C-alpha positions as a Python dict, from the first residue, in 0.01 Angstrom:
ca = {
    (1, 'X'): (0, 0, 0),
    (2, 'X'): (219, 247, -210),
    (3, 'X'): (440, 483, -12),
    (4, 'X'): (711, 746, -105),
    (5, 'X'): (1101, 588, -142),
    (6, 'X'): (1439, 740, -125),
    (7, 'X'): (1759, 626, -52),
    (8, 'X'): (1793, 728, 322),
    (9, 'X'): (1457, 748, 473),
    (10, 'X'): (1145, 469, 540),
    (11, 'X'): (807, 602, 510),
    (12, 'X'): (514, 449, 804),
    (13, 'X'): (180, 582, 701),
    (14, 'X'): (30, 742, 992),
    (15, 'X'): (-269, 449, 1063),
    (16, 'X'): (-302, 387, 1409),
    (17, 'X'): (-373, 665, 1649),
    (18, 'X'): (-251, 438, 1997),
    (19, 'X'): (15, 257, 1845),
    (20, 'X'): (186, 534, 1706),
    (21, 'X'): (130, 847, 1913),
    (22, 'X'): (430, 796, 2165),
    (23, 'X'): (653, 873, 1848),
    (24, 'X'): (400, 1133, 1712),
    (25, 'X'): (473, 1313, 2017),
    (26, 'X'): (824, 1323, 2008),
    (27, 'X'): (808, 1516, 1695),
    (28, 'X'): (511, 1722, 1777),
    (29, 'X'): (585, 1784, 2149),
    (30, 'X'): (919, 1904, 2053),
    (31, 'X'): (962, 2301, 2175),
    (32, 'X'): (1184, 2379, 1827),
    (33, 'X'): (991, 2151, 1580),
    (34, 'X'): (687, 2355, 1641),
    (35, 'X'): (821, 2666, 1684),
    (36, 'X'): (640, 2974, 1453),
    (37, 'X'): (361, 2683, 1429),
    (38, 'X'): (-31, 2842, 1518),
    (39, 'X'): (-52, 2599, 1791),
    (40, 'X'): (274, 2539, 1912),
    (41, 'X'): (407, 2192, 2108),
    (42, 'X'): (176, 1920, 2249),
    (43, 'X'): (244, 1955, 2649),
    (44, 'X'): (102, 1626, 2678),
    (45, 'X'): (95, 1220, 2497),
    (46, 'X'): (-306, 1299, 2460),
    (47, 'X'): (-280, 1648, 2287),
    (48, 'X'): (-37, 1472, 2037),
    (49, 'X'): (-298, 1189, 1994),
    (50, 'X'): (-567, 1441, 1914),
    (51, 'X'): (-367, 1604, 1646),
    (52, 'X'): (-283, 1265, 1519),
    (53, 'X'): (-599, 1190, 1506),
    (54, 'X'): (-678, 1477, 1265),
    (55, 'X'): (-414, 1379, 1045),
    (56, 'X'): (-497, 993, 1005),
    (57, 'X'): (-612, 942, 659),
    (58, 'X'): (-951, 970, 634),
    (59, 'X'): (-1149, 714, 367),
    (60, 'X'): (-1144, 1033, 130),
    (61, 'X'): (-800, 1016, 84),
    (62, 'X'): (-788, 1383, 141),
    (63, 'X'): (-491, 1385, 435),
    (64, 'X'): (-208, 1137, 408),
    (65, 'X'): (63, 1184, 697),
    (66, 'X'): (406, 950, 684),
    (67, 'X'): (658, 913, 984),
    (68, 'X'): (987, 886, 871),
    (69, 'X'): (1260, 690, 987),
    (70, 'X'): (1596, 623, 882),
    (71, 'X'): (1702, 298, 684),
    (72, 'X'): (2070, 258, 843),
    (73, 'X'): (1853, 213, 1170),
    (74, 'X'): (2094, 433, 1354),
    (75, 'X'): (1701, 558, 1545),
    (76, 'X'): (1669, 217, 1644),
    (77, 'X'): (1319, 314, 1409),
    (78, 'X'): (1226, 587, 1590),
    (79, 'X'): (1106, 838, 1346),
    (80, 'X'): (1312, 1152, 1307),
    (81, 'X'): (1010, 1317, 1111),
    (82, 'X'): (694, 1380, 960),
    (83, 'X'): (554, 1477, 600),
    (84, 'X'): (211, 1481, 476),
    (85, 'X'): (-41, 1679, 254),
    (86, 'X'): (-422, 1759, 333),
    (87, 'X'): (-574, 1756, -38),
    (88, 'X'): (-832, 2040, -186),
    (89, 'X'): (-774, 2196, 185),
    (90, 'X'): (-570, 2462, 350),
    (91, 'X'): (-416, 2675, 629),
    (92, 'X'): (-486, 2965, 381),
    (93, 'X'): (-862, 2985, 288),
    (94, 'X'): (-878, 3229, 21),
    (95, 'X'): (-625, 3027, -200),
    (96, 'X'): (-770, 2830, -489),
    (97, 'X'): (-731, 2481, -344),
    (98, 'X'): (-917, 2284, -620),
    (99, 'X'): (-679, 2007, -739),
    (100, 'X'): (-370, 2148, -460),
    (101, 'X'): (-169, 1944, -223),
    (102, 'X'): (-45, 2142, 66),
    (103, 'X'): (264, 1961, 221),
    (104, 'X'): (428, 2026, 546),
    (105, 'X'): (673, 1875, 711),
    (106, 'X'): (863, 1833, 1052),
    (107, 'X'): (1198, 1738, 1160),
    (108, 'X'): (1353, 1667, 1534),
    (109, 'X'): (1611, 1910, 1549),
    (110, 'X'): (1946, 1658, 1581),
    (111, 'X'): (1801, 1605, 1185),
    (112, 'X'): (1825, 1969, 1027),
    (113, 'X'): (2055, 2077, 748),
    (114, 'X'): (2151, 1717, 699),
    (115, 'X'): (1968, 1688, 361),
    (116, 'X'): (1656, 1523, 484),
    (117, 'X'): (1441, 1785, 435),
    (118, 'X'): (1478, 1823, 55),
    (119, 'X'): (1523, 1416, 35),
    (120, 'X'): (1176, 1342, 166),
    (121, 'X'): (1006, 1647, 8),
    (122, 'X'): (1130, 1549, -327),
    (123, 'X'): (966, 1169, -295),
    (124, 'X'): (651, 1307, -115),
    (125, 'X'): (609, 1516, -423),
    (126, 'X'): (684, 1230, -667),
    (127, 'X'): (528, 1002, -465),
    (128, 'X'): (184, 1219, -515),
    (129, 'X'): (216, 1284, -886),
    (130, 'X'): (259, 922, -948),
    (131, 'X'): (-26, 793, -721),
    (132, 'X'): (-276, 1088, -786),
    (133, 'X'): (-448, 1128, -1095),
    (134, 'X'): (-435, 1451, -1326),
    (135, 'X'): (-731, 1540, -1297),
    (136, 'X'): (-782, 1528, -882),
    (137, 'X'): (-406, 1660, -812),
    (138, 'X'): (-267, 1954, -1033),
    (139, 'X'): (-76, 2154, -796),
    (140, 'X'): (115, 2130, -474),
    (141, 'X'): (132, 2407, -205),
    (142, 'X'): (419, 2488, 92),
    (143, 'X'): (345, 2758, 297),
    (144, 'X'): (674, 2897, 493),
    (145, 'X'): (703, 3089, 852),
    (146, 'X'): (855, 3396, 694),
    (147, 'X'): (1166, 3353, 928),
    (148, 'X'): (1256, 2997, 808),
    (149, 'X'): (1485, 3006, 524),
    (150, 'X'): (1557, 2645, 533),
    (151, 'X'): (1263, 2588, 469),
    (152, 'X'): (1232, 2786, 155),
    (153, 'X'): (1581, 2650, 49),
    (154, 'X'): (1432, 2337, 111),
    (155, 'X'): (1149, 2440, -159),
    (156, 'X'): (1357, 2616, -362),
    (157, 'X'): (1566, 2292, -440),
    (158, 'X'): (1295, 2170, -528),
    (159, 'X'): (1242, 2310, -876),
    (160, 'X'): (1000, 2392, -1069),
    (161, 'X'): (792, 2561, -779),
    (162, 'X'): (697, 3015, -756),
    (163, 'X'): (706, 3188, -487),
    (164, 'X'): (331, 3301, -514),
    (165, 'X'): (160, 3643, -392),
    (166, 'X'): (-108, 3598, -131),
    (167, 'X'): (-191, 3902, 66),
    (168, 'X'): (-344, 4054, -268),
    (169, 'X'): (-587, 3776, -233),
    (170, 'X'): (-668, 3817, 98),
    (171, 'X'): (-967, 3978, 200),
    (172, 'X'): (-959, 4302, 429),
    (173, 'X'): (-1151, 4119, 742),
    (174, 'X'): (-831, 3847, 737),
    (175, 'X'): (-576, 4115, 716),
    (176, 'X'): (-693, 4232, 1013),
    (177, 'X'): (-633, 3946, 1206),
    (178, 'X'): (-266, 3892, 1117),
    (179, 'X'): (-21, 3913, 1425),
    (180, 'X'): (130, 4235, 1392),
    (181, 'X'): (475, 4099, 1464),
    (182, 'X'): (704, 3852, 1257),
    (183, 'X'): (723, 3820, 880),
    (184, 'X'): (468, 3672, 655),
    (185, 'X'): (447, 3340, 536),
    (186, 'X'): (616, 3254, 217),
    (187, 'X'): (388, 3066, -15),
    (188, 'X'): (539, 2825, -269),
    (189, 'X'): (313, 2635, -561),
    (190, 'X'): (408, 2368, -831),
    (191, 'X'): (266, 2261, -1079),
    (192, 'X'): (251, 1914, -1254),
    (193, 'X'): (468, 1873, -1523),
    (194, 'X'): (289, 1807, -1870),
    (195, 'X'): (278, 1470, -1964),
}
């Protein structure tokens, strides 16, 4: 099975919802990992395995989740991370989502501003334009807390992908049910380069 590759980091496809959840939920249980996130930190091994479970690649292809660990083996290959996509779907409803990718990705905190970020976003990406065809896969799609600007400087490195305008979009009876406090979400889109 293909899987993304760069120089630092080993991709695990997320396939096994036992075997693999004690990991999961040291990324996903993690207070500061899931910080600004809708649901917040699994309390428990079990809430991790149901969110897993949600993410496991269905036989659509239409979610693909990848722990990452590093390749020195300094984590004794214990991931450090997650990044994934959930295809033709999104946090954001109103969006056009035919042919988009919408990638996200999480990080235990000892692994911020080390480069890792940006590393495994830039093979994800490649990773999707070469296995994906042109015409199910145009676009991908990050969607920013509007307080993390590593984030977006992880995106921005990136190339090649606008900072898009959303709330235009949005209709009246979702505006209404935006939290009141915090900034918006920054939403980023690429597109495929011509061939």
């Amino acid at each position: 099975m293909k899987t993304p590759t760069s120089s630092r980091l080993n991709y695990s496809q997320l396939i096994d919802k036992e075997a693999q959840a004690e990991d999961f939920h040291r990324i996903f249980g993690n207070e500061a990992v899931m910080k600004g996130t809708a649901r917040g930190p699994s309390k428990i091994i079990e809430e991790s395995q149901e969110r897993m479970y949600r993410i496991i690649p269905r036989s659509n292809n239409n979610v693909q989740y990848f722990l990452l660990s590093l390749k020195d083996g300094t984590t004794t290959n214990h991931p450090i991370g997650v990044i994934g996509c959930r295809m033709n779907d999104t946090l954001i409803p109103f969006l056009s989502n035919s042919k988009t990718a919408e990638v996200d990705y999480f990080f235990l905190p000892a692994y911020w501003n080390q480069g890792y970020a940006s590393e495994a976003s830039q093979a994800f990406i490649q990773y999707l334009w070469e296995s994906e065809r042109e015409d199910t896969l145009v676009k991908v799609r990050f969607i920013c807390d509007g307080d993390n600007f590593a984030s977006m400087r992880v995106v921005d490195k990136l190339g090649n992908m606008e900072r898009i305008e959303w709330k235009s979009k949005m209709p009246e009876e979702v505006k209404e049910t935006l939290p009141k406090d915090g900034p918006d979400p920054v939403i980023f889109e690429g597109l495929r380069a011509s061939s």
